[in-house]
Every structure is written in structure tokens, then in C-alpha cells.
mmCIF file of C-alpha atoms in Angstrom:
data_model
loop_
_atom_site.group_PDB
_atom_site.id
_atom_site.type_symbol
_atom_site.label_atom_id
_atom_site.label_comp_id
_atom_site.label_asym_id
_atom_site.label_seq_id
_atom_site.Cartn_x
_atom_site.Cartn_y
_atom_site.Cartn_z
ATOM 1 C CA MET A 1 4.541 -20.957 6.157
ATOM 2 C CA LYS A 2 2.663 -18.706 3.768
ATOM 3 C CA THR A 3 1.512 -18.793 0.141
ATOM 4 C CA ASN A 4 0.889 -15.843 -2.163
ATOM 5 C CA MET A 5 -2.427 -15.407 -3.967
ATOM 6 C CA GLY A 6 -1.162 -14.078 -7.288
ATOM 7 C CA GLU A 7 -2.082 -10.637 -8.490
ATOM 8 C CA THR A 8 -3.867 -9.545 -5.321
ATOM 9 C CA ASN A 9 -0.625 -9.994 -3.346
ATOM 10 C CA LEU A 10 -2.647 -11.455 -0.474
ATOM 11 C CA THR A 11 -1.057 -14.013 1.832
ATOM 12 C CA VAL A 12 -2.561 -17.153 3.325
ATOM 13 C CA VAL A 13 -0.748 -17.304 6.657
ATOM 14 C CA MET A 14 -0.261 -20.740 8.184
ATOM 15 C CA GLU A 15 1.855 -19.449 11.053
ATOM 16 C CA PHE A 16 3.198 -16.238 12.539
ATOM 17 C CA ILE A 17 6.673 -15.343 13.739
ATOM 18 C CA LEU A 18 6.696 -13.673 17.165
ATOM 19 C CA LEU A 19 9.754 -11.436 17.005
ATOM 20 C CA GLY A 20 9.656 -10.687 20.729
ATOM 21 C CA PHE A 21 13.081 -9.508 21.821
ATOM 22 C CA SER A 22 15.001 -10.773 18.786
ATOM 23 C CA ASP A 23 16.353 -7.245 18.228
ATOM 24 C CA ILE A 24 18.361 -7.558 21.459
ATOM 25 C CA PRO A 25 19.740 -11.133 21.245
ATOM 26 C CA ARG A 26 22.434 -10.541 23.866
ATOM 27 C CA LEU A 27 19.789 -9.909 26.505
ATOM 28 C CA GLU A 28 17.568 -12.887 25.700
ATOM 29 C CA GLY A 29 19.281 -15.165 28.246
ATOM 30 C CA PHE A 30 18.894 -12.538 30.950
ATOM 31 C CA LEU A 31 15.256 -11.921 29.945
ATOM 32 C CA PHE A 32 14.507 -15.664 30.111
ATOM 33 C CA VAL A 33 15.772 -15.832 33.713
ATOM 34 C CA LEU A 34 13.967 -12.579 34.621
ATOM 35 C CA PHE A 35 10.599 -13.683 33.197
ATOM 36 C CA LEU A 36 10.975 -17.157 34.724
ATOM 37 C CA ILE A 37 11.532 -15.613 38.178
ATOM 38 C CA ILE A 38 8.557 -13.277 37.649
ATOM 39 C CA TYR A 39 6.323 -16.156 36.514
ATOM 40 C CA MET A 40 7.306 -18.304 39.500
ATOM 41 C CA SER A 41 6.661 -15.391 41.862
ATOM 42 C CA ILE A 42 3.214 -14.885 40.269
ATOM 43 C CA LEU A 43 2.368 -18.579 40.710
ATOM 44 C CA ILE A 44 3.652 -18.737 44.298
ATOM 45 C CA GLY A 45 2.312 -15.356 45.429
ATOM 46 C CA ASN A 46 -1.160 -15.741 43.948
ATOM 47 C CA GLY A 47 -1.230 -19.417 44.908
ATOM 48 C CA LEU A 48 -0.629 -18.477 48.561
ATOM 49 C CA ILE A 49 -3.433 -15.900 48.408
ATOM 50 C CA ILE A 50 -5.826 -18.545 47.017
ATOM 51 C CA LEU A 51 -4.764 -21.031 49.703
ATOM 52 C CA ILE A 52 -5.185 -18.743 52.707
ATOM 53 C CA THR A 53 -8.525 -17.360 51.493
ATOM 54 C CA LYS A 54 -9.772 -20.965 51.279
ATOM 55 C CA ILE A 55 -8.479 -22.377 54.568
ATOM 56 C CA ASP A 56 -8.236 -19.484 57.040
ATOM 57 C CA PRO A 57 -11.502 -19.056 59.003
ATOM 58 C CA THR A 58 -10.964 -15.298 59.478
ATOM 59 C CA LEU A 59 -10.844 -14.744 55.714
ATOM 60 C CA GLN A 60 -14.198 -16.334 54.856
ATOM 61 C CA THR A 61 -15.787 -13.051 53.784
ATOM 62 C CA PRO A 62 -16.925 -11.753 50.371
ATOM 63 C CA MET A 63 -13.916 -9.415 50.073
ATOM 64 C CA TYR A 64 -11.420 -12.260 50.420
ATOM 65 C CA PHE A 65 -13.551 -14.525 48.239
ATOM 66 C CA PHE A 66 -13.132 -11.964 45.444
ATOM 67 C CA ILE A 67 -9.411 -11.502 46.180
ATOM 68 C CA GLY A 68 -8.915 -15.275 45.921
ATOM 69 C CA ASN A 69 -10.754 -15.342 42.596
ATOM 70 C CA LEU A 70 -8.671 -12.411 41.330
ATOM 71 C CA SER A 71 -5.501 -14.321 42.230
ATOM 72 C CA PHE A 72 -6.759 -17.391 40.344
ATOM 73 C CA LEU A 73 -7.537 -15.176 37.347
ATOM 74 C CA GLU A 74 -4.031 -13.663 37.456
ATOM 75 C CA ILE A 75 -2.469 -17.134 37.304
ATOM 76 C CA CYS A 76 -4.627 -18.026 34.275
ATOM 77 C CA TYR A 77 -4.020 -14.628 32.655
ATOM 78 C CA THR A 78 -0.233 -14.830 32.823
ATOM 79 C CA SER A 79 -0.221 -18.519 31.844
ATOM 80 C CA VAL A 80 -1.719 -17.540 28.481
ATOM 81 C CA THR A 81 1.359 -15.487 27.517
ATOM 82 C CA ILE A 82 4.435 -16.135 29.704
ATOM 83 C CA PRO A 83 5.042 -19.873 29.019
ATOM 84 C CA ARG A 84 5.043 -19.207 25.243
ATOM 85 C CA LEU A 85 7.366 -16.229 25.785
ATOM 86 C CA LEU A 86 9.733 -18.352 27.888
ATOM 87 C CA SER A 87 9.686 -21.113 25.259
ATOM 88 C CA ASN A 88 10.545 -18.639 22.511
ATOM 89 C CA LEU A 89 13.423 -17.158 24.513
ATOM 90 C CA TRP A 90 14.800 -20.591 25.431
ATOM 91 C CA SER A 91 14.463 -22.420 22.107
ATOM 92 C CA GLN A 92 14.836 -19.443 19.738
ATOM 93 C CA ARG A 93 11.881 -20.912 17.806
ATOM 94 C CA ARG A 94 9.515 -17.996 17.428
ATOM 95 C CA ASN A 95 6.850 -19.508 15.192
ATOM 96 C CA ILE A 96 3.261 -19.895 16.388
ATOM 97 C CA SER A 97 0.546 -21.527 14.282
ATOM 98 C CA PHE A 98 -2.415 -19.532 12.998
ATOM 99 C CA LEU A 99 -4.786 -21.513 15.256
ATOM 100 C CA ALA A 100 -2.571 -21.251 18.343
ATOM 101 C CA CYS A 101 -2.280 -17.499 17.796
ATOM 102 C CA ALA A 102 -6.074 -17.158 17.533
ATOM 103 C CA ILE A 103 -6.589 -19.240 20.695
ATOM 104 C CA GLN A 104 -3.993 -17.222 22.594
ATOM 105 C CA LEU A 105 -5.603 -13.926 21.564
ATOM 106 C CA THR A 106 -9.102 -15.164 22.457
ATOM 107 C CA ALA A 107 -8.046 -16.407 25.898
ATOM 108 C CA PHE A 108 -6.048 -13.230 26.529
ATOM 109 C CA LEU A 109 -8.983 -10.955 25.611
ATOM 110 C CA ILE A 110 -11.532 -12.966 27.609
ATOM 111 C CA MET A 111 -9.384 -12.916 30.730
ATOM 112 C CA GLY A 112 -8.668 -9.218 30.296
ATOM 113 C CA ALA A 113 -12.413 -8.540 30.130
ATOM 114 C CA THR A 114 -12.965 -10.798 33.149
ATOM 115 C CA GLU A 115 -10.442 -8.802 35.163
ATOM 116 C CA CYS A 116 -12.216 -5.540 34.261
ATOM 117 C CA PHE A 117 -15.567 -6.875 35.486
ATOM 118 C CA LEU A 118 -14.085 -8.575 38.566
ATOM 119 C CA LEU A 119 -12.370 -5.351 39.666
ATOM 120 C CA ALA A 120 -15.741 -3.586 39.248
ATOM 121 C CA VAL A 121 -17.413 -6.281 41.363
ATOM 122 C CA MET A 122 -14.770 -5.824 44.061
ATOM 123 C CA SER A 123 -15.415 -2.075 44.135
ATOM 124 C CA TYR A 124 -19.158 -2.772 44.475
ATOM 125 C CA ASP A 125 -18.372 -5.076 47.412
ATOM 126 C CA ARG A 126 -16.442 -2.255 49.136
ATOM 127 C CA TYR A 127 -19.284 0.165 48.368
ATOM 128 C CA VAL A 128 -21.858 -2.087 50.069
ATOM 129 C CA ALA A 129 -19.524 -2.814 53.017
ATOM 130 C CA ILE A 130 -18.841 0.875 53.731
ATOM 131 C CA CYS A 131 -22.010 2.615 52.565
ATOM 132 C CA LYS A 132 -24.584 -0.025 53.586
ATOM 133 C CA PRO A 133 -22.890 -2.001 56.384
ATOM 134 C CA LEU A 134 -26.130 -3.149 58.047
ATOM 135 C CA HIS A 135 -27.385 -4.736 54.811
ATOM 136 C CA TYR A 136 -23.967 -6.125 53.781
ATOM 137 C CA PRO A 137 -24.508 -9.791 54.862
ATOM 138 C CA VAL A 138 -27.833 -9.917 53.002
ATOM 139 C CA ILE A 139 -26.744 -8.095 49.825
ATOM 140 C CA MET A 140 -23.395 -9.894 49.514
ATOM 141 C CA SER A 141 -24.596 -13.406 50.304
ATOM 142 C CA HIS A 142 -22.420 -16.349 49.225
ATOM 143 C CA ASN A 143 -24.754 -17.195 46.325
ATOM 144 C CA LYS A 144 -24.701 -13.574 45.167
ATOM 145 C CA CYS A 145 -20.877 -13.562 45.267
ATOM 146 C CA ILE A 146 -20.704 -16.739 43.167
ATOM 147 C CA LYS A 147 -23.115 -15.268 40.605
ATOM 148 C CA LEU A 148 -21.049 -12.064 40.390
ATOM 149 C CA VAL A 149 -17.830 -14.033 39.795
ATOM 150 C CA VAL A 150 -19.442 -16.294 37.173
ATOM 151 C CA GLY A 151 -20.948 -13.231 35.505
ATOM 152 C CA SER A 152 -17.514 -11.598 35.399
ATOM 153 C CA TRP A 153 -16.065 -14.643 33.631
ATOM 154 C CA ILE A 154 -18.775 -15.051 31.001
ATOM 155 C CA SER A 155 -19.775 -11.431 30.272
ATOM 156 C CA GLY A 156 -16.964 -10.731 27.831
ATOM 157 C CA ILE A 157 -16.897 -14.088 26.033
ATOM 158 C CA PRO A 158 -19.266 -13.342 23.095
ATOM 159 C CA LEU A 159 -17.722 -9.965 22.242
ATOM 160 C CA GLN A 160 -14.141 -11.193 22.562
ATOM 161 C CA ILE A 161 -14.719 -14.285 20.416
ATOM 162 C CA GLY A 162 -16.358 -12.023 17.824
ATOM 163 C CA GLN A 163 -13.421 -9.619 18.013
ATOM 164 C CA THR A 164 -10.933 -12.451 17.447
ATOM 165 C CA CYS A 165 -12.906 -13.829 14.479
ATOM 166 C CA GLN A 166 -13.030 -10.360 12.947
ATOM 167 C CA ILE A 167 -9.266 -9.828 13.347
ATOM 168 C CA PHE A 168 -8.329 -13.230 11.928
ATOM 169 C CA SER A 169 -10.689 -12.907 8.981
ATOM 170 C CA LEU A 170 -8.776 -9.860 7.694
ATOM 171 C CA PRO A 171 -6.790 -10.340 4.471
ATOM 172 C CA LEU A 172 -3.070 -10.376 5.196
ATOM 173 C CA CYS A 173 -0.329 -9.361 2.808
ATOM 174 C CA GLY A 174 3.439 -9.385 2.880
ATOM 175 C CA SER A 175 4.985 -10.303 6.204
ATOM 176 C CA ASN A 176 3.823 -12.829 8.789
ATOM 177 C CA LYS A 177 6.149 -11.380 11.441
ATOM 178 C CA LEU A 178 4.481 -10.030 14.582
ATOM 179 C CA ASN A 179 6.714 -7.497 16.284
ATOM 180 C CA HIS A 180 5.364 -8.381 19.712
ATOM 181 C CA VAL A 181 5.820 -10.860 22.559
ATOM 182 C CA PHE A 182 2.443 -12.548 22.081
ATOM 183 C CA CYS A 183 -0.538 -12.450 19.717
ATOM 184 C CA ASP A 184 -2.271 -9.143 20.341
ATOM 185 C CA ILE A 185 -4.589 -6.902 18.327
ATOM 186 C CA PRO A 186 -2.293 -3.926 17.463
ATOM 187 C CA PRO A 187 0.507 -6.004 15.832
ATOM 188 C CA LEU A 188 -2.028 -8.198 13.998
ATOM 189 C CA LEU A 189 -3.767 -5.140 12.529
ATOM 190 C CA LYS A 190 -0.416 -3.927 11.205
ATOM 191 C CA LEU A 191 -0.184 -7.047 9.011
ATOM 192 C CA ALA A 192 -3.617 -6.503 7.468
ATOM 193 C CA CYS A 193 -4.092 -5.236 3.913
ATOM 194 C CA GLY A 194 -6.156 -2.203 3.027
ATOM 195 C CA ASP A 195 -8.263 -0.028 5.277
ATOM 196 C CA THR A 196 -8.573 -1.321 8.862
ATOM 197 C CA SER A 197 -10.482 1.683 10.227
ATOM 198 C CA ILE A 198 -13.646 -0.390 10.811
ATOM 199 C CA ASN A 199 -11.640 -2.925 12.789
ATOM 200 C CA GLU A 200 -9.963 -0.175 14.795
ATOM 201 C CA PHE A 201 -13.382 1.300 15.574
ATOM 202 C CA SER A 202 -14.528 -2.154 16.672
ATOM 203 C CA VAL A 203 -11.544 -2.386 19.033
ATOM 204 C CA TYR A 204 -12.371 1.035 20.515
ATOM 205 C CA ALA A 205 -16.029 0.018 20.930
ATOM 206 C CA ASP A 206 -14.982 -3.217 22.641
ATOM 207 C CA VAL A 207 -12.698 -1.356 25.034
ATOM 208 C CA LEU A 208 -15.444 1.159 25.825
ATOM 209 C CA ILE A 209 -17.908 -1.632 26.638
ATOM 210 C CA LEU A 210 -15.609 -4.082 28.415
ATOM 211 C CA ALA A 211 -13.163 -1.691 30.090
ATOM 212 C CA MET A 212 -14.624 1.800 30.334
ATOM 213 C CA ILE A 213 -18.042 0.732 31.680
ATOM 214 C CA PRO A 214 -16.483 -1.279 34.558
ATOM 215 C CA PHE A 215 -14.011 1.577 35.093
ATOM 216 C CA LEU A 216 -16.848 4.116 35.360
ATOM 217 C CA LEU A 217 -18.677 1.797 37.783
ATOM 218 C CA ILE A 218 -15.512 1.689 39.896
ATOM 219 C CA LEU A 219 -15.278 5.491 39.872
ATOM 220 C CA TRP A 220 -18.960 5.752 40.866
ATOM 221 C CA SER A 221 -18.481 3.248 43.707
ATOM 222 C CA TYR A 222 -15.457 5.071 45.071
ATOM 223 C CA SER A 223 -17.090 8.490 44.818
ATOM 224 C CA LYS A 224 -19.842 7.129 47.098
ATOM 225 C CA ILE A 225 -17.285 5.391 49.340
ATOM 226 C CA ILE A 226 -15.119 8.491 49.769
ATOM 227 C CA ASN A 227 -18.185 10.629 50.480
ATOM 228 C CA THR A 228 -19.292 8.159 53.193
ATOM 229 C CA ILE A 229 -15.800 7.877 54.713
ATOM 230 C CA LEU A 230 -15.414 11.646 55.002
ATOM 231 C CA LYS A 231 -18.662 11.780 56.992
ATOM 232 C CA MET A 232 -17.442 9.221 59.560
ATOM 233 C CA PRO A 233 -16.982 10.810 62.995
ATOM 234 C CA SER A 234 -14.125 8.539 64.062
ATOM 235 C CA ALA A 235 -10.621 9.100 62.663
ATOM 236 C CA THR A 236 -9.842 5.427 63.343
ATOM 237 C CA GLY A 237 -12.895 4.361 61.336
ATOM 238 C CA ARG A 238 -11.909 6.602 58.440
ATOM 239 C CA SER A 239 -8.365 5.229 58.476
ATOM 240 C CA LYS A 240 -9.557 1.594 58.493
ATOM 241 C CA ALA A 241 -12.045 2.238 55.663
ATOM 242 C CA PHE A 242 -9.408 3.938 53.511
ATOM 243 C CA SER A 243 -6.989 1.068 54.218
ATOM 244 C CA THR A 244 -9.398 -1.604 52.959
ATOM 245 C CA CYS A 245 -9.970 0.360 49.731
ATOM 246 C CA SER A 246 -6.479 1.615 48.935
ATOM 247 C CA SER A 247 -5.098 -1.785 47.856
ATOM 248 C CA HIS A 248 -7.925 -2.256 45.380
ATOM 249 C CA LEU A 249 -7.469 1.274 44.014
ATOM 250 C CA ILE A 250 -3.750 0.644 43.382
ATOM 251 C CA VAL A 251 -4.545 -2.539 41.416
ATOM 252 C CA VAL A 252 -7.271 -0.712 39.445
ATOM 253 C CA GLY A 253 -4.875 2.115 38.575
ATOM 254 C CA LEU A 254 -2.111 -0.250 37.413
ATOM 255 C CA PHE A 255 -4.355 -2.468 35.287
ATOM 256 C CA PHE A 256 -6.748 0.042 33.733
ATOM 257 C CA GLY A 257 -4.108 2.709 33.235
ATOM 258 C CA SER A 258 -1.785 0.561 31.107
ATOM 259 C CA ALA A 259 -4.629 -1.238 29.261
ATOM 260 C CA ILE A 260 -6.473 1.965 28.302
ATOM 261 C CA ILE A 261 -3.255 3.614 27.092
ATOM 262 C CA THR A 262 -2.483 0.549 24.957
ATOM 263 C CA TYR A 263 -5.843 0.252 23.205
ATOM 264 C CA LEU A 264 -7.236 3.794 23.160
ATOM 265 C CA ARG A 265 -4.264 5.923 22.208
ATOM 266 C CA PRO A 266 -4.271 7.167 18.573
ATOM 267 C CA LYS A 267 -2.770 4.923 15.901
ATOM 268 C CA SER A 268 -0.399 7.737 14.887
ATOM 269 C CA ILE A 269 1.539 7.413 18.160
ATOM 270 C CA HIS A 270 1.598 3.609 18.259
ATOM 271 C CA SER A 271 5.050 2.052 18.261
ATOM 272 C CA ALA A 272 6.013 -1.607 18.495
ATOM 273 C CA GLU A 273 8.411 -1.036 21.398
ATOM 274 C CA ALA A 274 5.862 0.975 23.411
ATOM 275 C CA ASP A 275 3.217 -1.706 22.763
ATOM 276 C CA LYS A 276 5.583 -4.396 24.072
ATOM 277 C CA ILE A 277 6.394 -2.489 27.260
ATOM 278 C CA LEU A 278 2.768 -1.593 27.989
ATOM 279 C CA SER A 279 1.527 -5.119 27.303
ATOM 280 C CA LEU A 280 4.157 -6.560 29.652
ATOM 281 C CA PHE A 281 3.062 -4.074 32.276
ATOM 282 C CA TYR A 282 -0.575 -5.175 32.491
ATOM 283 C CA THR A 283 0.000 -8.858 31.689
ATOM 284 C CA ILE A 284 3.043 -9.488 33.918
ATOM 285 C CA VAL A 285 3.874 -6.615 36.275
ATOM 286 C CA THR A 286 0.359 -6.105 37.686
ATOM 287 C CA PRO A 287 -0.250 -9.842 38.411
ATOM 288 C CA MET A 288 3.179 -9.973 40.091
ATOM 289 C CA PHE A 289 2.427 -7.040 42.396
ATOM 290 C CA ASN A 290 -1.166 -8.016 43.262
ATOM 291 C CA PRO A 291 -0.233 -10.507 46.037
ATOM 292 C CA MET A 292 2.219 -7.998 47.528
ATOM 293 C CA ILE A 293 -0.337 -5.179 47.376
ATOM 294 C CA TYR A 294 -3.038 -7.260 49.040
ATOM 295 C CA SER A 295 -0.776 -8.947 51.633
ATOM 296 C CA LEU A 296 1.656 -6.218 52.688
ATOM 297 C CA ARG A 297 -1.181 -3.709 53.156
ATOM 298 C CA ASN A 298 -3.556 -6.110 54.916
ATOM 299 C CA LYS A 299 -3.089 -7.190 58.538
ATOM 300 C CA ASP A 300 -5.549 -10.100 58.230
ATOM 301 C CA VAL A 301 -3.675 -11.555 55.246
ATOM 302 C CA ILE A 302 -0.294 -11.130 56.984
ATOM 303 C CA ALA A 303 -1.653 -12.894 60.088
ATOM 304 C CA ALA A 304 -3.035 -15.744 57.957
ATOM 305 C CA LEU A 305 0.310 -16.115 56.155
ATOM 306 C CA LYS A 306 2.190 -16.223 59.454
ATOM 307 C CA LYS A 307 -0.087 -19.054 60.610
ATOM 308 C CA LEU A 308 0.357 -20.957 57.351
ATOM 309 C CA LEU A 309 4.049 -20.582 56.495
ATOM 310 C CA PRO A 310 5.591 -22.229 59.629
ATOM 311 C CA LYS A 311 3.593 -25.357 58.786
#
């Protein structure tokens, strides 16, 4: 529902229409089944990771504590967007209220920021484990790990709430149709009237603070890690150290790569279809692959799963 404000041609939007995949109606049934399978695999895969990191005695270390928290975050992250997407595909009702859209965007942004900080924390954990192994138990105590996880969750909240308020306070005109699969910043800015350059700058600033700073911390950690690994005399030690880091690096590359391309590429080369594909990549594909990346490349996790699954 929307009402026009006379001569100014502004629109008071009561709800948005999420167009999603309405341009390819013949594929919507297939897409519903595909996304349902992906969502179930995310819940099961990440759920198993959480379970084994809680109950297996061999996995009671800071690294697996962080992996378990990342899996919990991935379940929350995807649950913000996929259930609504599945509902839209199943019912063909694409409307979402103004408030629900704002809540979805806020939760999505907060969890995205949390993932950035948590991945940085995990790289710091690997840095301490490899570069300062003798001090590792003291530096990465259980209380310290809890504080780092809590800090990751709350660090982005003020900025992301402010970002959402700024986006939803923009005057809207004309259409209330969002050519996207969920409420995200780029499609919402396209509905705004007038000059949105200040808002775009704010988005870039947010990304630089909440994504680029953790990303640079990750690069710094791994520069130190790689330098230390190369100095190890034992080839076996080097191989084991690289193995424990490679899984995390793959996840970092998948998440940060797609997110940075989405939010930092110039407006002139933005397209609705590209935005949809990229957003699906870091909100669905990465959470789906995380359990596989951490389990298939980790002997301890595979052993824990073998102990658990027969039961």
C-alpha cells in the first residue's frame, strides 16, 4: 500500500514488493526446491558442527569454539533471508511490510558485520597458535574467547542500526517494488528520490569500517603466519600449519570477496541481476559450504563425526 503526497510526488510506503525471481516464473518451483534443499543442508551441516564442537572432548579448544560459533552465526544469518524467500516462492505473495523490511535489513547487516569480526578473531586465534604457541593457552583463555565472540556480535550493532534508520528515512517516490530477493541497501537506494550520494558515501564508510578493517587484520595475521610457517624446519610441521589455516582462508575469500564486490563497486556498473546473484553467494552459498570446508579438510572433525553419526 502507498499514498501519494501531492505535488512533491513523494510516496508514503506501507509495504514493499520483493520481485525476487518473478521474471522467470517457470523456474520458481525448481528454485523453491533448490533453496529448500540448500537451507536444510545449512541447518543440518552447521548444526552438526555445533554439536560435535560442544560434546567431543578432543574439540574443546579455542579454534573449534570459534568454528562452532561461526556455524551458529551462519544458521542465524541464512534464517534472516531464506525462509522469507521460500515463502514468497511458494505462496507467490511478494509483499513485505515496511517494518518487516527494516527489521530484516537490520538483522542482515548486524550479522554480516558479526561475521566480518568473527572471521578476524579466528585469524587472530591462528596467529597466536602458530606464532606464539607457548603463550597460546594463556592468551586464548576461555574467558578471552567468550569476550572476543561477544565483542564480534555487538561491535557492529550501533552503526548498522544507524545505517538502517538512515536508509528508511529517505523520501521514496514512484514504485515500491524491490527488484531483489530480500531487503538490501542497493535496491532500497534505487527507490529513493533525489540525490543519494551522501547515503552511498555512508554505505562505503560502513563497509570500510565493518568489513575492510577486519579484512586488513586478517591479512596482517596471515602475513605473520605465513612468515612463521616458512621458517619452520620440519616439512611436516609446515604442512600441518598450512592445513589448519587453509580452511579459514577459503571461507574468508568466499565471504569477503562477494560482499566487497557487492557494496564497493561503482554505482554505474550496478545491475539488479548481478546484485541478486552476489547477495545469494554470500548469504546462501558460503554458509552452505562452511561445514564442508571445515569438516572435509579437518581430520579431527571427521573423526568426531564418525564417532557421532553411528549413534
